């Protein structure tokens, strides 16, 4: 199945989500409806929705994937028309790079690859570490931890860029790489002292994501396309999240011989698990400007209904 065929196959209206929308619309209990790909997306966008619309009631609807969100949009328009108070949130993925970044009305797409990319920012990560490890700003550990993060981040980007570029190239060439099958462990040894790169092998990557080799000239073309771009535009969000959470998860072990300024060992006040990224760092992200503009659209629409 090609990438375009895969995208079309995913556009199926989820029955449970459609039922929730229809029953909620008829009850008229909510000021508006917000449709998300998954619960992490709901958690992320709801944080800002609560800030912007504290006096409004909205019904979150989760579709388990981008295809479900876009299919539900199509069903909602067919049933209710476009001038209703239903708003949709999707990940951009590589859409901007492969020429598929046109979304239906009342749909917001993330500024980077996905919501996880909003957290791939040194200031955001460090602010969360300060809080969750209870660090005093005057502590010498703060500078050491930040230096360690920047070192690992630089290595992560240098090693990951060729692989992520290959993923873009595959999609441009209408292949559907199964990126869920390729994780952080494939590129790095994850030691308590920091990440260490493994030998790069594109054949291992291609087998894992079930794709076929591309001509070298095509890879060079995509490399030129991506040169100078922010990694958040093409680094897969789940991959970025794995890097950030792994760094935080191993931080206490990494600095176990260096107590904090108060004499206590470095220890996290929360567990940095697979789904904890939004919860850990959401308080340190300002509302993205483009999301704020989209909320203006929501405001106008719900005022008119």
Short mmCIF file of C-alpha atoms in Angstrom, two decimals:
data_model
loop_
_atom_site.label_atom_id
_atom_site.label_comp_id
_atom_site.label_asym_id
_atom_site.label_seq_id
_atom_site.Cartn_x
_atom_site.Cartn_y
_atom_site.Cartn_z
CA UNK A 1 0.00 0.00 0.00
CA UNK A 2 1.40 3.41 -0.97
CA UNK A 3 1.49 6.35 1.41
CA UNK A 4 -1.45 8.06 -0.29
CA UNK A 5 -3.45 4.84 -0.27
CA UNK A 6 -2.66 4.43 3.41
CA UNK A 7 -3.85 7.96 4.17
CA UNK A 8 -7.12 7.33 2.33
CA UNK A 9 -7.60 4.01 4.14
CA UNK A 10 -7.26 5.72 7.52
CA UNK A 11 -10.07 8.17 6.77
CA UNK A 12 -12.87 6.21 8.35
CA UNK A 13 -15.35 7.88 10.66
CA UNK A 14 -14.98 6.24 14.09
CA UNK A 15 -18.39 4.96 15.13
CA UNK A 16 -17.97 5.75 18.83
CA UNK A 17 -16.77 9.31 18.16
CA UNK A 18 -19.60 9.91 15.68
CA UNK A 19 -22.15 8.66 18.20
CA UNK A 20 -20.76 10.96 20.92
CA UNK A 21 -20.88 13.94 18.60
CA UNK A 22 -24.44 13.32 17.42
CA UNK A 23 -25.89 12.69 20.88
CA UNK A 24 -24.05 15.69 22.34
CA UNK A 25 -25.20 17.97 19.51
CA UNK A 26 -28.82 17.04 20.10
CA UNK A 27 -28.52 17.62 23.84
CA UNK A 28 -27.26 21.20 23.35
CA UNK A 29 -25.26 21.10 26.59
CA UNK A 30 -21.98 22.35 25.14
CA UNK A 31 -20.81 25.65 23.72
CA UNK A 32 -18.52 23.91 21.25
CA UNK A 33 -16.87 20.60 20.38
CA UNK A 34 -13.15 19.82 20.04
CA UNK A 35 -12.04 16.75 18.09
CA UNK A 36 -8.57 15.28 18.71
CA UNK A 37 -6.40 12.47 17.38
CA UNK A 38 -5.64 11.02 20.83
CA UNK A 39 -5.71 11.68 24.56
CA UNK A 40 -2.26 13.32 24.57
CA UNK A 41 -3.56 15.79 22.00
CA UNK A 42 -6.66 16.37 24.11
CA UNK A 43 -4.51 17.04 27.18
CA UNK A 44 -2.26 19.45 25.28
CA UNK A 45 -4.90 21.52 23.51
CA UNK A 46 -7.35 21.45 26.43
CA UNK A 47 -4.72 23.14 28.60
CA UNK A 48 -4.93 26.20 26.34
CA UNK A 49 -8.66 25.91 25.69
CA UNK A 50 -9.31 26.15 29.43
CA UNK A 51 -7.12 29.26 29.56
CA UNK A 52 -8.83 30.98 26.67
CA UNK A 53 -12.43 29.90 27.32
CA UNK A 54 -12.74 29.48 31.09
CA UNK A 55 -16.48 30.11 31.06
CA UNK A 56 -17.32 27.87 28.12
CA UNK A 57 -18.20 24.19 28.10
CA UNK A 58 -16.66 22.11 25.36
CA UNK A 59 -16.98 18.42 24.63
CA UNK A 60 -13.72 16.64 23.76
CA UNK A 61 -13.98 13.84 21.23
CA UNK A 62 -11.04 11.49 20.60
CA UNK A 63 -10.78 9.73 17.25
CA UNK A 64 -7.66 7.54 17.68
CA UNK A 65 -5.80 8.97 14.73
CA UNK A 66 -5.59 11.74 12.17
CA UNK A 67 -7.61 9.80 9.62
CA UNK A 68 -10.48 9.51 12.09
CA UNK A 69 -10.44 13.25 12.79
CA UNK A 70 -10.56 14.16 9.10
CA UNK A 71 -13.23 11.56 8.39
CA UNK A 72 -15.33 12.84 11.27
CA UNK A 73 -14.98 16.35 9.85
CA UNK A 74 -16.36 15.13 6.55
CA UNK A 75 -19.28 13.37 8.24
CA UNK A 76 -20.03 16.40 10.43
CA UNK A 77 -20.09 18.74 7.43
CA UNK A 78 -22.40 16.36 5.55
CA UNK A 79 -24.75 16.14 8.53
CA UNK A 80 -24.66 19.65 9.98
CA UNK A 81 -23.02 21.94 7.43
CA UNK A 82 -19.80 23.90 7.87
CA UNK A 83 -21.14 26.70 10.04
CA UNK A 84 -21.31 24.69 13.26
CA UNK A 85 -19.36 24.91 16.50
CA UNK A 86 -17.14 21.86 15.87
CA UNK A 87 -13.36 22.31 15.72
CA UNK A 88 -10.68 19.84 14.75
CA UNK A 89 -7.03 19.41 15.80
CA UNK A 90 -4.50 17.33 13.87
CA UNK A 91 -0.75 16.74 13.70
CA UNK A 92 0.95 18.23 10.67
CA UNK A 93 3.32 15.25 10.36
CA UNK A 94 5.31 15.67 7.11
CA UNK A 95 2.36 17.21 5.24
CA UNK A 96 4.10 20.54 4.60
CA UNK A 97 7.09 18.77 3.08
CA UNK A 98 5.14 16.49 0.76
CA UNK A 99 2.61 19.07 -0.43
CA UNK A 100 -0.43 17.85 1.48
CA UNK A 101 -0.78 20.68 3.99
CA UNK A 102 -4.28 21.83 3.03
CA UNK A 103 -6.79 21.09 5.77
CA UNK A 104 -10.56 21.51 5.88
CA UNK A 105 -12.28 24.48 7.51
CA UNK A 106 -12.13 24.84 11.30
CA UNK A 107 -9.10 22.54 11.52
CA UNK A 108 -5.88 23.41 13.34
CA UNK A 109 -2.65 21.65 12.43
CA UNK A 110 0.39 21.69 14.70
CA UNK A 111 3.22 24.13 14.03
CA UNK A 112 5.76 21.29 13.97
CA UNK A 113 5.43 17.58 13.26
CA UNK A 114 3.10 16.94 16.24
CA UNK A 115 2.26 18.19 19.71
CA UNK A 116 5.38 16.52 21.14
CA UNK A 117 7.55 18.89 19.12
CA UNK A 118 6.30 21.86 21.12
CA UNK A 119 8.28 20.37 24.03
CA UNK A 120 11.52 19.91 22.13
CA UNK A 121 12.95 23.17 23.43
CA UNK A 122 15.86 23.58 25.82
CA UNK A 123 14.23 26.29 27.95
CA UNK A 124 11.02 24.28 28.27
CA UNK A 125 12.79 21.06 29.23
CA UNK A 126 15.10 22.79 31.68
CA UNK A 127 12.23 24.65 33.37
CA UNK A 128 10.47 21.32 33.90
CA UNK A 129 13.63 19.74 35.26
CA UNK A 130 14.08 22.63 37.72
CA UNK A 131 10.60 22.01 39.07
CA UNK A 132 10.40 18.23 39.06
CA UNK A 133 13.86 17.79 40.58
CA UNK A 134 13.33 20.68 43.03
CA UNK A 135 16.46 22.55 42.01
CA UNK A 136 17.49 25.90 43.43
CA UNK A 137 18.43 28.34 40.62
CA UNK A 138 21.68 29.08 42.48
CA UNK A 139 22.67 25.40 42.44
CA UNK A 140 25.78 24.64 40.38
CA UNK A 141 24.00 21.49 39.22
CA UNK A 142 21.70 23.60 37.08
CA UNK A 143 24.50 24.60 34.71
CA UNK A 144 25.85 21.05 34.60
CA UNK A 145 22.45 19.59 33.78
CA UNK A 146 21.81 22.13 31.06
CA UNK A 147 25.23 21.46 29.54
CA UNK A 148 24.50 17.73 29.61
CA UNK A 149 21.17 18.23 27.87
CA UNK A 150 22.66 20.42 25.15
CA UNK A 151 25.42 17.87 24.57
CA UNK A 152 22.95 15.00 24.23
CA UNK A 153 20.62 17.08 22.11
CA UNK A 154 23.41 17.91 19.66
CA UNK A 155 24.34 14.24 19.33
CA UNK A 156 20.67 13.26 19.01
CA UNK A 157 20.12 15.69 16.15
CA UNK A 158 23.30 14.82 14.26
CA UNK A 159 22.52 11.12 14.37
CA UNK A 160 18.76 11.41 13.79
CA UNK A 161 18.74 13.92 10.93
CA UNK A 162 19.77 11.42 8.20
CA UNK A 163 17.14 8.91 9.35
CA UNK A 164 14.36 11.49 9.62
CA UNK A 165 15.39 12.85 6.21
CA UNK A 166 15.07 9.35 4.79
CA UNK A 167 11.57 9.10 6.29
CA UNK A 168 10.59 12.33 4.52
CA UNK A 169 12.07 11.05 1.27
CA UNK A 170 10.09 7.82 1.54
CA UNK A 171 6.84 9.73 1.97
CA UNK A 172 7.64 12.11 -0.87
CA UNK A 173 8.13 9.00 -2.99
CA UNK A 174 4.74 7.65 -1.89
CA UNK A 175 6.01 4.97 0.48
CA UNK A 176 4.39 4.47 3.87
CA UNK A 177 7.19 3.86 6.41
CA UNK A 178 5.97 2.23 9.64
CA UNK A 179 7.82 4.66 11.89
CA UNK A 180 6.31 3.12 15.03
CA UNK A 181 8.72 0.23 14.44
CA UNK A 182 11.84 2.40 14.74
CA UNK A 183 12.62 3.82 18.17
CA UNK A 184 15.41 5.58 20.02
CA UNK A 185 17.16 2.30 20.87
CA UNK A 186 17.78 1.66 17.19
CA UNK A 187 20.14 4.65 16.95
CA UNK A 188 21.51 5.01 20.47
CA UNK A 189 22.74 3.11 23.47
CA UNK A 190 20.90 4.73 26.37
CA UNK A 191 23.37 4.88 29.24
CA UNK A 192 22.96 6.71 32.52
CA UNK A 193 25.95 8.83 31.52
CA UNK A 194 24.21 9.94 28.33
CA UNK A 195 23.28 8.62 24.92
CA UNK A 196 25.91 6.98 22.72
CA UNK A 197 25.46 6.58 19.02
CA UNK A 198 25.26 3.20 17.39
CA UNK A 199 26.63 2.58 13.89
CA UNK A 200 24.25 4.01 11.33
CA UNK A 201 22.68 1.42 9.04
CA UNK A 202 19.96 2.53 6.64
CA UNK A 203 19.21 -1.10 5.77
CA UNK A 204 18.19 -1.78 9.36
CA UNK A 205 15.97 1.30 9.27
CA UNK A 206 14.35 0.27 5.98
CA UNK A 207 13.65 -3.25 7.20
CA UNK A 208 12.17 -1.95 10.45
CA UNK A 209 9.82 0.52 8.74
CA UNK A 210 9.03 -1.91 5.90
CA UNK A 211 10.24 0.36 3.10
CA UNK A 212 12.48 -0.03 0.06
CA UNK A 213 15.71 1.69 -0.88
CA UNK A 214 15.59 5.05 -2.64
CA UNK A 215 18.10 6.34 -5.22
CA UNK A 216 20.94 8.31 -3.70
CA UNK A 217 20.04 11.36 -5.80
CA UNK A 218 16.58 11.43 -4.22
CA UNK A 219 18.07 11.39 -0.74
CA UNK A 220 20.40 14.26 -1.62
CA UNK A 221 17.45 16.23 -2.98
CA UNK A 222 15.54 15.85 0.27
CA UNK A 223 18.63 16.69 2.31
CA UNK A 224 18.84 19.99 0.40
CA UNK A 225 15.13 20.57 1.01
CA UNK A 226 15.58 20.14 4.76
CA UNK A 227 18.87 21.98 5.12
CA UNK A 228 18.56 24.80 7.63
CA UNK A 229 15.07 23.80 8.76
CA UNK A 230 14.11 23.48 12.39
CA UNK A 231 14.28 19.76 13.33
CA UNK A 232 10.79 20.11 14.78
CA UNK A 233 9.48 20.40 11.22
CA UNK A 234 10.55 16.88 10.29
CA UNK A 235 11.63 15.01 13.44
CA UNK A 236 8.85 12.62 14.40
CA UNK A 237 7.18 13.75 17.62
CA UNK A 238 7.27 10.35 19.31
CA UNK A 239 11.00 10.14 18.60
CA UNK A 240 11.61 13.56 20.14
CA UNK A 241 9.47 12.66 23.16
CA UNK A 242 11.49 9.48 23.72
CA UNK A 243 14.70 11.49 23.75
CA UNK A 244 13.45 14.10 26.25
CA UNK A 245 11.86 11.54 28.60
CA UNK A 246 14.91 9.27 28.48
CA UNK A 247 17.15 12.19 29.46
CA UNK A 248 14.93 13.05 32.43
CA UNK A 249 14.49 9.43 33.46
CA UNK A 250 18.26 8.86 33.72
CA UNK A 251 19.15 12.23 35.22
CA UNK A 252 19.24 11.15 38.87
CA UNK A 253 21.57 8.24 38.08
CA UNK A 254 23.74 10.47 35.92
CA UNK A 255 24.36 12.89 38.79
CA UNK A 256 24.05 10.46 41.70
CA UNK A 257 27.41 11.52 43.14
CA UNK A 258 26.54 15.21 43.11
CA UNK A 259 24.06 16.29 45.79
CA UNK A 260 21.90 19.36 45.33
CA UNK A 261 22.65 22.66 47.02
CA UNK A 262 20.52 21.60 50.01
CA UNK A 263 22.56 18.42 50.43
CA UNK A 264 19.84 16.09 49.16
CA UNK A 265 20.38 13.71 46.23
CA UNK A 266 18.93 14.58 42.86
CA UNK A 267 15.58 12.81 42.67
CA UNK A 268 12.52 13.36 40.50
CA UNK A 269 9.17 14.14 42.09
CA UNK A 270 7.36 12.38 39.24
CA UNK A 271 7.90 9.39 36.98
CA UNK A 272 8.92 10.21 33.43
CA UNK A 273 6.99 7.47 31.66
CA UNK A 274 5.88 7.04 28.08
CA UNK A 275 2.83 9.31 28.32
CA UNK A 276 4.10 11.89 30.80
CA UNK A 277 5.58 14.47 28.44
CA UNK A 278 2.58 16.80 28.31
CA UNK A 279 1.93 16.61 32.04
CA UNK A 280 5.58 17.24 32.88
CA UNK A 281 6.20 20.28 30.70
CA UNK A 282 2.91 21.86 29.62
CA UNK A 283 3.14 24.61 32.26
CA UNK A 284 6.30 25.93 30.62
CA UNK A 285 4.90 26.48 27.14
CA UNK A 286 3.32 29.77 26.15
CA UNK A 287 0.29 29.54 23.92
CA UNK A 288 1.59 29.30 20.33
CA UNK A 289 0.68 32.40 18.34
CA UNK A 290 -0.97 30.45 15.54
CA UNK A 291 -3.06 28.48 18.05
CA UNK A 292 -4.16 31.75 19.65
CA UNK A 293 -5.29 32.96 16.21
CA UNK A 294 -7.25 29.74 15.73
CA UNK A 295 -8.93 30.34 19.08
CA UNK A 296 -10.00 33.74 17.75
CA UNK A 297 -11.87 31.83 15.05
CA UNK A 298 -13.50 29.63 17.67
CA UNK A 299 -14.50 32.70 19.68
CA UNK A 300 -16.15 34.36 16.68
CA UNK A 301 -17.95 31.18 15.74
CA UNK A 302 -19.39 30.37 19.16
CA UNK A 303 -20.46 33.99 19.65
CA UNK A 304 -22.47 33.71 16.44
CA UNK A 305 -24.24 30.47 17.31
#
